[in-house]
mmCIF file of C-alpha atoms in Angstrom:
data_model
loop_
_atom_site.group_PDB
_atom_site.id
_atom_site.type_symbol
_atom_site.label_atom_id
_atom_site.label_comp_id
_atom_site.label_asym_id
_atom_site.label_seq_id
_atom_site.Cartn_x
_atom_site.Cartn_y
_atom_site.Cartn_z
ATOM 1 C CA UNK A 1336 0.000 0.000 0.000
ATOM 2 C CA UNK A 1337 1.288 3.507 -1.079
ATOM 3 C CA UNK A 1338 0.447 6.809 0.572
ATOM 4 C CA UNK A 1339 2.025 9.515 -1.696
ATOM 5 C CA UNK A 1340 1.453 13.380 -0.768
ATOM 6 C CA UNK A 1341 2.558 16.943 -1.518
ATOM 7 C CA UNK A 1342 3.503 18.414 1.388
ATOM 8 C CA UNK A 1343 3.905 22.052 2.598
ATOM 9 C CA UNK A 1344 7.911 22.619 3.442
ATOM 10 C CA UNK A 1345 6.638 25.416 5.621
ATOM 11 C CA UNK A 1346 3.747 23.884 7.691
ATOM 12 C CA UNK A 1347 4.732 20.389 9.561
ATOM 13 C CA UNK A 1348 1.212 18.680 9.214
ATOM 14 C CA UNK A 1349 0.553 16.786 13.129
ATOM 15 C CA UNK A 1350 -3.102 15.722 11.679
ATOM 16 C CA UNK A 1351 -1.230 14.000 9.087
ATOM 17 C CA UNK A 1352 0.904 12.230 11.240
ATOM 18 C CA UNK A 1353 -1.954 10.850 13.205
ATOM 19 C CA UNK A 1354 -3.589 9.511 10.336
ATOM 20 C CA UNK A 1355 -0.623 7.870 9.222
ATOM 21 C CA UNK A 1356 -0.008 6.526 12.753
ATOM 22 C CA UNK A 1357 -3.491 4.531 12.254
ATOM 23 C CA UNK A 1358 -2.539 3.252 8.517
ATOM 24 C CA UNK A 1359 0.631 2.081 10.419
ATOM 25 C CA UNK A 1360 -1.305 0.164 12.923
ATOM 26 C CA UNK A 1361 -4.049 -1.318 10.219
ATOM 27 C CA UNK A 1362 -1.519 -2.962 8.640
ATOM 28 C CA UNK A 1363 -0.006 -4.651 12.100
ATOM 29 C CA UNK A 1364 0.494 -8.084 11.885
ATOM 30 C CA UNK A 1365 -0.258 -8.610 8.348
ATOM 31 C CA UNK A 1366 1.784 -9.544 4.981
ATOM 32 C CA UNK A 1367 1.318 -5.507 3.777
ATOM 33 C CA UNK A 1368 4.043 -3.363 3.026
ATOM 34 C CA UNK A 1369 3.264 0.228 3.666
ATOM 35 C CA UNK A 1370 5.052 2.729 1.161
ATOM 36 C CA UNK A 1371 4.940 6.596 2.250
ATOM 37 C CA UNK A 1372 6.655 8.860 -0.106
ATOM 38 C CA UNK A 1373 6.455 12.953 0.175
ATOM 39 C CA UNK A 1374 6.849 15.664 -2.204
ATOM 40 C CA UNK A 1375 7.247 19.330 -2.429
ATOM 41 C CA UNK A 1376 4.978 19.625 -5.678
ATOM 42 C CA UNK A 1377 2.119 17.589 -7.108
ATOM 43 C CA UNK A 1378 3.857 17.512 -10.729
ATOM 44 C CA UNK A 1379 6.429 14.940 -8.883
ATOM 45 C CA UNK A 1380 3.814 13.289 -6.530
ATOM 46 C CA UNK A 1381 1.312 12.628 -9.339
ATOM 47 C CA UNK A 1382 4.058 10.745 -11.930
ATOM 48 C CA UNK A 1383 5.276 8.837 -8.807
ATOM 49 C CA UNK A 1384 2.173 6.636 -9.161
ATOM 50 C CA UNK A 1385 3.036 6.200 -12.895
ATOM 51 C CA UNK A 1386 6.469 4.722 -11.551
ATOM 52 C CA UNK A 1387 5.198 2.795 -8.341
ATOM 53 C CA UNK A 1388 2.283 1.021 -10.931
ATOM 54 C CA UNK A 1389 4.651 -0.077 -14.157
ATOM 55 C CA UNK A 1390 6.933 -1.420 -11.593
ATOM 56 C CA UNK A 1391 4.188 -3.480 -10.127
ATOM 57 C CA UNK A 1392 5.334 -2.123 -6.859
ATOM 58 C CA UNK A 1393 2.284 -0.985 -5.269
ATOM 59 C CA UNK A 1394 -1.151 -2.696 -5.767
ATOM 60 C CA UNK A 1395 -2.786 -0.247 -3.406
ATOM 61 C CA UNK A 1396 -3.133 3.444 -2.822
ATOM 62 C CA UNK A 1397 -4.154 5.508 0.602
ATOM 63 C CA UNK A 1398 -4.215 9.485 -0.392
ATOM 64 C CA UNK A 1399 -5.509 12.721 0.692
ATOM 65 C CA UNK A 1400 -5.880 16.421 0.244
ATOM 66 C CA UNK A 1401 -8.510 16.063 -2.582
ATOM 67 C CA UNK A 1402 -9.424 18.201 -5.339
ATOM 68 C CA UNK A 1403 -12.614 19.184 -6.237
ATOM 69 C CA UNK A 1404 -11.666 17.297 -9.432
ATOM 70 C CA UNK A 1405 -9.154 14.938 -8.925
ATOM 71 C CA UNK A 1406 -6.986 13.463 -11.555
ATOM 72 C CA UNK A 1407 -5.176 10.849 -8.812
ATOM 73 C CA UNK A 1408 -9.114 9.242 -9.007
ATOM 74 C CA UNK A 1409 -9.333 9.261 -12.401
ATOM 75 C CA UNK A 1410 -5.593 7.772 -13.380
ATOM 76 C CA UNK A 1411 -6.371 4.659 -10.955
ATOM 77 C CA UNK A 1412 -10.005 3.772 -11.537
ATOM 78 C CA UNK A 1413 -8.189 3.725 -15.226
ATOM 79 C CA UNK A 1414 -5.169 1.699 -14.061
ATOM 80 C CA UNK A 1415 -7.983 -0.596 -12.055
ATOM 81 C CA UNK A 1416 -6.060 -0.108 -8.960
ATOM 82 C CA UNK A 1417 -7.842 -0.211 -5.575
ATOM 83 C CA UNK A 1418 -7.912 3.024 -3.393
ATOM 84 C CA UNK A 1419 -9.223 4.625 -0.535
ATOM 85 C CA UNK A 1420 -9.206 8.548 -0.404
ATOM 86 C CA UNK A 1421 -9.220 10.441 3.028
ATOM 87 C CA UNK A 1422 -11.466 12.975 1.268
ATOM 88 C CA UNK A 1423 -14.159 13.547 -1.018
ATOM 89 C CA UNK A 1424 -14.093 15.181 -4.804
ATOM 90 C CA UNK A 1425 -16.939 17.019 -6.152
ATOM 91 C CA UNK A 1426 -17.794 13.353 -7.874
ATOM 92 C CA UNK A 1427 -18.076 11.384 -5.090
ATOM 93 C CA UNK A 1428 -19.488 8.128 -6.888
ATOM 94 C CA UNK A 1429 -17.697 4.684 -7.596
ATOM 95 C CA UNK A 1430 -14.833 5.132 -5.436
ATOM 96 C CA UNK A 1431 -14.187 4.129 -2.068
ATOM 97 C CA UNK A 1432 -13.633 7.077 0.786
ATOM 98 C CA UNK A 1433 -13.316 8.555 4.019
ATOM 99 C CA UNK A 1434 -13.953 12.122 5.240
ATOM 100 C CA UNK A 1435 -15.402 14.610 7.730
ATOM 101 C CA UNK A 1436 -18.712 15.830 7.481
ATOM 102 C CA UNK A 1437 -17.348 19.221 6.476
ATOM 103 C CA UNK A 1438 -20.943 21.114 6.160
ATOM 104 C CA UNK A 1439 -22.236 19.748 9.703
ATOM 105 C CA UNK A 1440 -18.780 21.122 11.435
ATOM 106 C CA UNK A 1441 -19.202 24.487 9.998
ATOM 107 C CA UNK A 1442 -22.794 24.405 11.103
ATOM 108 C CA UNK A 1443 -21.907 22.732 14.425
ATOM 109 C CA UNK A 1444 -19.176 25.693 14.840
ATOM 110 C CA UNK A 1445 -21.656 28.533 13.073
ATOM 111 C CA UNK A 1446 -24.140 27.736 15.480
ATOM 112 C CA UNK A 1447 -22.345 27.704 18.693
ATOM 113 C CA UNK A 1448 -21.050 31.335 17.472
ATOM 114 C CA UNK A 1449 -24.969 32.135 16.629
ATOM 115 C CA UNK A 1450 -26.276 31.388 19.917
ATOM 116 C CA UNK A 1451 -23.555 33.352 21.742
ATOM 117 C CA UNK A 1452 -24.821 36.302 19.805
ATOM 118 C CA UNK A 1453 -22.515 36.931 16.800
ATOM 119 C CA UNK A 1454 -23.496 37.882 13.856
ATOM 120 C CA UNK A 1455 -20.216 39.087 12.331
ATOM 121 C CA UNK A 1456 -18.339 35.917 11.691
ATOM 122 C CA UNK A 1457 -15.080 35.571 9.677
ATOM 123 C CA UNK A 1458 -13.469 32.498 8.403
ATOM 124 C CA UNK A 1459 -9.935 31.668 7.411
ATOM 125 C CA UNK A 1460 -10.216 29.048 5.167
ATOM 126 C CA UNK A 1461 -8.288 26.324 2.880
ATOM 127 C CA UNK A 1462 -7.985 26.972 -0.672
ATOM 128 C CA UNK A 1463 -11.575 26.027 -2.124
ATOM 129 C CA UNK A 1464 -10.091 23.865 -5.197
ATOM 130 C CA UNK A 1465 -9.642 21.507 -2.195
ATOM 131 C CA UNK A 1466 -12.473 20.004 -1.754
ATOM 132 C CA UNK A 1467 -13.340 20.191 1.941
ATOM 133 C CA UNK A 1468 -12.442 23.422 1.555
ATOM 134 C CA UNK A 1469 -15.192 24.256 -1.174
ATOM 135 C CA UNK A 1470 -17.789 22.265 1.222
ATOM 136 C CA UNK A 1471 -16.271 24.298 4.319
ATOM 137 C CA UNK A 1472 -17.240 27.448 2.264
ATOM 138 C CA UNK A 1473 -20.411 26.547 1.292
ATOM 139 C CA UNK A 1474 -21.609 25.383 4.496
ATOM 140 C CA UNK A 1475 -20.436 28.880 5.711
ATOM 141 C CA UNK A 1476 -22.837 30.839 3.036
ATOM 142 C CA UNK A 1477 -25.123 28.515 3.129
ATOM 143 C CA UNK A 1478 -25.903 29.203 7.824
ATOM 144 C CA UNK A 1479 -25.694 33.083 6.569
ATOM 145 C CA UNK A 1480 -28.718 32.604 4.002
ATOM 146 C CA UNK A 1481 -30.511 30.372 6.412
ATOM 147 C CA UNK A 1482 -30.329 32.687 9.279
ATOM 148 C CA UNK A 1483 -31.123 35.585 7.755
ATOM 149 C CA UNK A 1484 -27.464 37.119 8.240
ATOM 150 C CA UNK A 1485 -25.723 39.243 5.541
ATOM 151 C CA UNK A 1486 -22.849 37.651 4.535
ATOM 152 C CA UNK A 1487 -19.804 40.348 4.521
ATOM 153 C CA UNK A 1488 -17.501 39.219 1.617
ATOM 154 C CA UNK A 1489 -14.468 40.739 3.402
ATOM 155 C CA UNK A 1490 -15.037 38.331 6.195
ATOM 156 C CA UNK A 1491 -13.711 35.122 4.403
ATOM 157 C CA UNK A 1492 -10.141 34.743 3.437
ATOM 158 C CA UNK A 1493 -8.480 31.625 2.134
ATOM 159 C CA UNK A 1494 -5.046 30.994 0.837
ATOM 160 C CA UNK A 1495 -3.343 27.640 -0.728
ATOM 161 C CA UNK A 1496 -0.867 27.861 2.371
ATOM 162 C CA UNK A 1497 -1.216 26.247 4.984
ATOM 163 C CA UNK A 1498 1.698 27.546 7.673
ATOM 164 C CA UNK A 1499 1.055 29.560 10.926
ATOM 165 C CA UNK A 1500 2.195 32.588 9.418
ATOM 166 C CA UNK A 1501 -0.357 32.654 6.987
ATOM 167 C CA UNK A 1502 -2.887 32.080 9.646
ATOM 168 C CA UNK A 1503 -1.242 35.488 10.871
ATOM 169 C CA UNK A 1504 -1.543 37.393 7.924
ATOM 170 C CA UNK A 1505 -5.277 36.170 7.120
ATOM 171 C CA UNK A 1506 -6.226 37.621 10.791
ATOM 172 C CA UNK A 1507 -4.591 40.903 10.073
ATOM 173 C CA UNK A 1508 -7.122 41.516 6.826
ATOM 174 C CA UNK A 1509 -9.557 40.873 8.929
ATOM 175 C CA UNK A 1510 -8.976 42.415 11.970
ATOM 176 C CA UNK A 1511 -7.792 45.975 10.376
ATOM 177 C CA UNK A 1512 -10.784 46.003 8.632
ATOM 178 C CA UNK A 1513 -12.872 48.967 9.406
ATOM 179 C CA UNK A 1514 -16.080 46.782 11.057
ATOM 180 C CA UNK A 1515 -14.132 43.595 11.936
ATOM 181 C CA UNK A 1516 -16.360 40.211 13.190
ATOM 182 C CA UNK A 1517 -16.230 39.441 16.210
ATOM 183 C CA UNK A 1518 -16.018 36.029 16.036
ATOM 184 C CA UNK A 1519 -13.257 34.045 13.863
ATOM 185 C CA UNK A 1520 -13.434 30.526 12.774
ATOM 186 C CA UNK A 1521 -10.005 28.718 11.444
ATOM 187 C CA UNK A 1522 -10.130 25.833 8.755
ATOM 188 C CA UNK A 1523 -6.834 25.039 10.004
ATOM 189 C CA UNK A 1524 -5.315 24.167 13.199
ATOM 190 C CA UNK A 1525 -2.073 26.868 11.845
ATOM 191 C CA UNK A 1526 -4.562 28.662 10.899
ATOM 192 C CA UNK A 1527 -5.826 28.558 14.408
ATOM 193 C CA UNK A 1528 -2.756 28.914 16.020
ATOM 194 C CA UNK A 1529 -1.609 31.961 13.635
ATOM 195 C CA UNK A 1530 -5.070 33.940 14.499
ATOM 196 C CA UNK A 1531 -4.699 33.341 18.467
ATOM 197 C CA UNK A 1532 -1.345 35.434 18.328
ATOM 198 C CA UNK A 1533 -2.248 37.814 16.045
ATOM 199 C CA UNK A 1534 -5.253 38.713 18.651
ATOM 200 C CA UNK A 1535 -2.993 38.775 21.386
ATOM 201 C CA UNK A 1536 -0.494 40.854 20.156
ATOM 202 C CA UNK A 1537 -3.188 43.857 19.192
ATOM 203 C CA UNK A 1538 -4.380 42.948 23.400
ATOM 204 C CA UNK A 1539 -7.566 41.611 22.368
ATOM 205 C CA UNK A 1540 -9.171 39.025 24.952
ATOM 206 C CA UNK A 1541 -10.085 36.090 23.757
ATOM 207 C CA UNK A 1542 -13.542 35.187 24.094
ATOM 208 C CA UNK A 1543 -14.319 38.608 25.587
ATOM 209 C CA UNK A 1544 -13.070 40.806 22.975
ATOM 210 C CA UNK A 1545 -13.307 38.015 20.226
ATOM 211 C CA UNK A 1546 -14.232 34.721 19.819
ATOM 212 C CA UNK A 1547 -11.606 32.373 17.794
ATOM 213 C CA UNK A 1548 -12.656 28.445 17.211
ATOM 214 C CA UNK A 1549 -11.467 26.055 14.994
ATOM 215 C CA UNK A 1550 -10.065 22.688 13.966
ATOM 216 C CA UNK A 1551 -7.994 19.798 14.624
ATOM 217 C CA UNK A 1552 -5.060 19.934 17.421
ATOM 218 C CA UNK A 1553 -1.532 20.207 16.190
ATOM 219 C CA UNK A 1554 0.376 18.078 18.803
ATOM 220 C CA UNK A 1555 -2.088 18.470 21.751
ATOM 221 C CA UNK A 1556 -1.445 22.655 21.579
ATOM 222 C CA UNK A 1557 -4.897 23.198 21.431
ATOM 223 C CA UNK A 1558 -6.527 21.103 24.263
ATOM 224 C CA UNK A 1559 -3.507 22.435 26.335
ATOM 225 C CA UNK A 1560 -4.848 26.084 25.447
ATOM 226 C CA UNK A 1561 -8.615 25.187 26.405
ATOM 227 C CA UNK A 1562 -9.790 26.224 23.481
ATOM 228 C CA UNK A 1563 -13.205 25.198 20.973
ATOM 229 C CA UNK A 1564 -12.358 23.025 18.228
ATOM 230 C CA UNK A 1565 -13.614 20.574 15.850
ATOM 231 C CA UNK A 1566 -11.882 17.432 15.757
ATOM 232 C CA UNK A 1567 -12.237 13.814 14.461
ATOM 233 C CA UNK A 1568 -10.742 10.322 15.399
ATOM 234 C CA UNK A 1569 -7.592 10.471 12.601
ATOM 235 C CA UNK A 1570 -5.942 7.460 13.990
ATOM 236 C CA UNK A 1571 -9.183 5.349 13.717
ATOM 237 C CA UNK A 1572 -9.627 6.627 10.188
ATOM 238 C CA UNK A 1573 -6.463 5.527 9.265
ATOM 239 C CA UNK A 1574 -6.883 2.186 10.299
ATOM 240 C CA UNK A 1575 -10.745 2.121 8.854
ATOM 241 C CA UNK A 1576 -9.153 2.892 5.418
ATOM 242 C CA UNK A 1577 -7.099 -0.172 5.752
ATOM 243 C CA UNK A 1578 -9.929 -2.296 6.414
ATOM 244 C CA UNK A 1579 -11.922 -0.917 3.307
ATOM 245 C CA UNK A 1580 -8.874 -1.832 1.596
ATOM 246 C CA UNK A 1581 -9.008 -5.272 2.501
ATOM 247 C CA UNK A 1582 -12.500 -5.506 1.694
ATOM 248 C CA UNK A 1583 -11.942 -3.936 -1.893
ATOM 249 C CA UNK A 1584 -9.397 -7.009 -1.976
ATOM 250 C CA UNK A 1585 -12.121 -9.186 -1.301
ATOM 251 C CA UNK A 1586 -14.581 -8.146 -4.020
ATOM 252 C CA UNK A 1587 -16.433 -5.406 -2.655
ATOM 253 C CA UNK A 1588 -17.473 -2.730 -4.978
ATOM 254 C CA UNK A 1589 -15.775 0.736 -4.340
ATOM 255 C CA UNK A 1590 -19.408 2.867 -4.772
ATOM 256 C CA UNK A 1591 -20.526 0.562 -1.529
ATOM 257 C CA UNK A 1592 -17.274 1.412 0.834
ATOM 258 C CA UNK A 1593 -17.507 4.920 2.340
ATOM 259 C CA UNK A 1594 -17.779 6.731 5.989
ATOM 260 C CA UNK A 1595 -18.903 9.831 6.917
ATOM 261 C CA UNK A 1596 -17.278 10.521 10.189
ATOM 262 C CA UNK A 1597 -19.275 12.631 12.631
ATOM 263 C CA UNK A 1598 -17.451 15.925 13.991
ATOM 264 C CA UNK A 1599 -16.557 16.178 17.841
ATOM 265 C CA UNK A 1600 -16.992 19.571 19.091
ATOM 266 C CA UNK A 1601 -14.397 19.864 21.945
ATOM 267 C CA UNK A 1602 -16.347 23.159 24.045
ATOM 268 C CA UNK A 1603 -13.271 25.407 25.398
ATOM 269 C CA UNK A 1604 -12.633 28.976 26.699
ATOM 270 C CA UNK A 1605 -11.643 30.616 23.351
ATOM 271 C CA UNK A 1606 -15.094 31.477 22.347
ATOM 272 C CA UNK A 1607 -18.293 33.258 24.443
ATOM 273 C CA UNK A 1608 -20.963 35.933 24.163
ATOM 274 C CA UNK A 1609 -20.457 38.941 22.028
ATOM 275 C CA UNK A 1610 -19.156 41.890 24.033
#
């Protein structure tokens, strides 16, 4: 089995890791190789399966970070290789998956800010031509038109990077704007992190003066900081996508292997009524 991705040189990815960790562990005790290459670009990622598959090396593929329309899907279901992705692409049909419910966290997150009384909420988001970030985004516009709220353009920023820094300079577009929100939800966990310091170098209180939530927890920093995030159980996804491997091994048909895995709001101190 081969897990191949294009990594950020800039952003160590801990929620990577942990899924990983749980591919390592599905393949425990069993006759399965595991294969994890990285690249810098997806030029060199996406011609490594071309090399892995003529040298009958790999009969098996685990990957993530999925486009909207995603030509990894397309080359294998042509090559008639089994594979699992940790993510969805706008065509969702015939291939076997794994993701977060990306709409229901936004809502689950949107709502929690909603009942504390905001109404001016920003988002720092992924790049929408990945897909969970294009279902993050929607989600978002789609709680404004159902509440009623007018949706402020200037409150959503995304960017293809994914380090702390950027998280940084995403909060400062927001936050020098001339009516910033005040509440802030992060796609990312650097994104989270970036956002925090940025509000605590201007002084600003978090959860008094703003509210900042987001997702994942990049090496425990997160629960240590009692803050509200949306997480999900990467380890046992990892090991889930082994096991609809296996199955796929055993004749099952790719459109009937998938999971939708609930989010887990975990309720911290970062977030509160508006002041």
């Amino acid at each position: 089995i081969a897990f191949i991705t294009t990594i950020d040189r800039k952003a160590q990815d801990y929620v990577l890791m942990e899924f990983l960790a749980g591919l390592t562990i599905g393949v425990k005790d069993k006759p399965t190789e595991l294969i994890f290459k990285f690249f810098t670009n997806e030029k060199d990622e996406f011609n490594y399966y071309q090399k892995l598959i003529d040298a009958d090396l790999v009969d098996k593929f685990v990957f993530y970070r999925i486009k909207k329309n995603d030509k990894r899907i397309d080359f294998l279901k042509k090559n008639k290789i089994n594979f699992v992705t940790w993510g969805r692409s706008s065509a969702k049909d015939n291939y076997a998956w794994i993701d977060l419910d990306n709409e229901k966290s936004v809502e689950i997150l949107m709502q929690r800010l909603y009942d504390f009384g905001h109404r001016k909420i920003g988002f720092l988001n992924v790049h929408q031509s990945f897909n969970y970030g294009y279902q993050r985004k929607n989600a978002y516009k789609e709680f404004h038109k159902n509440k009623n709220i007018k949706l402020n353009s200037k409150y959503y920023q995304e960017s293809l990077d994914h380090a702390t820094v950027t998280g940084i300079s995403l909060s400062k577009k927001l936050l020098d704007l001339k009516d910033p929100p005040t509440a802030i939800i992060c796609s990312l966990d650097k994104y989270f992190i970036g956002c925090l310091q940025e509000c605590q170098r201007r002084g600003l209180v978090i959860a008094k003066d703003i509210s900042v939530v987001g997702y994942n927890d990049q090496d425990n920093y997160l629960s240590s900081q009692n803050v509200t995030y949306i997480s999900h159980p990467l380890a046992e996804m990892g090991k889930m996508a082994i096991k609809m491997l296996e199955r796929l091994d055993q004749g099952a048909k790719p459109e009937n292997l998938y999971k939708l895995i609930k989010p887990i709001l975990n309720k911290g101190k970062s977030d509160g009524k508006v002041s």
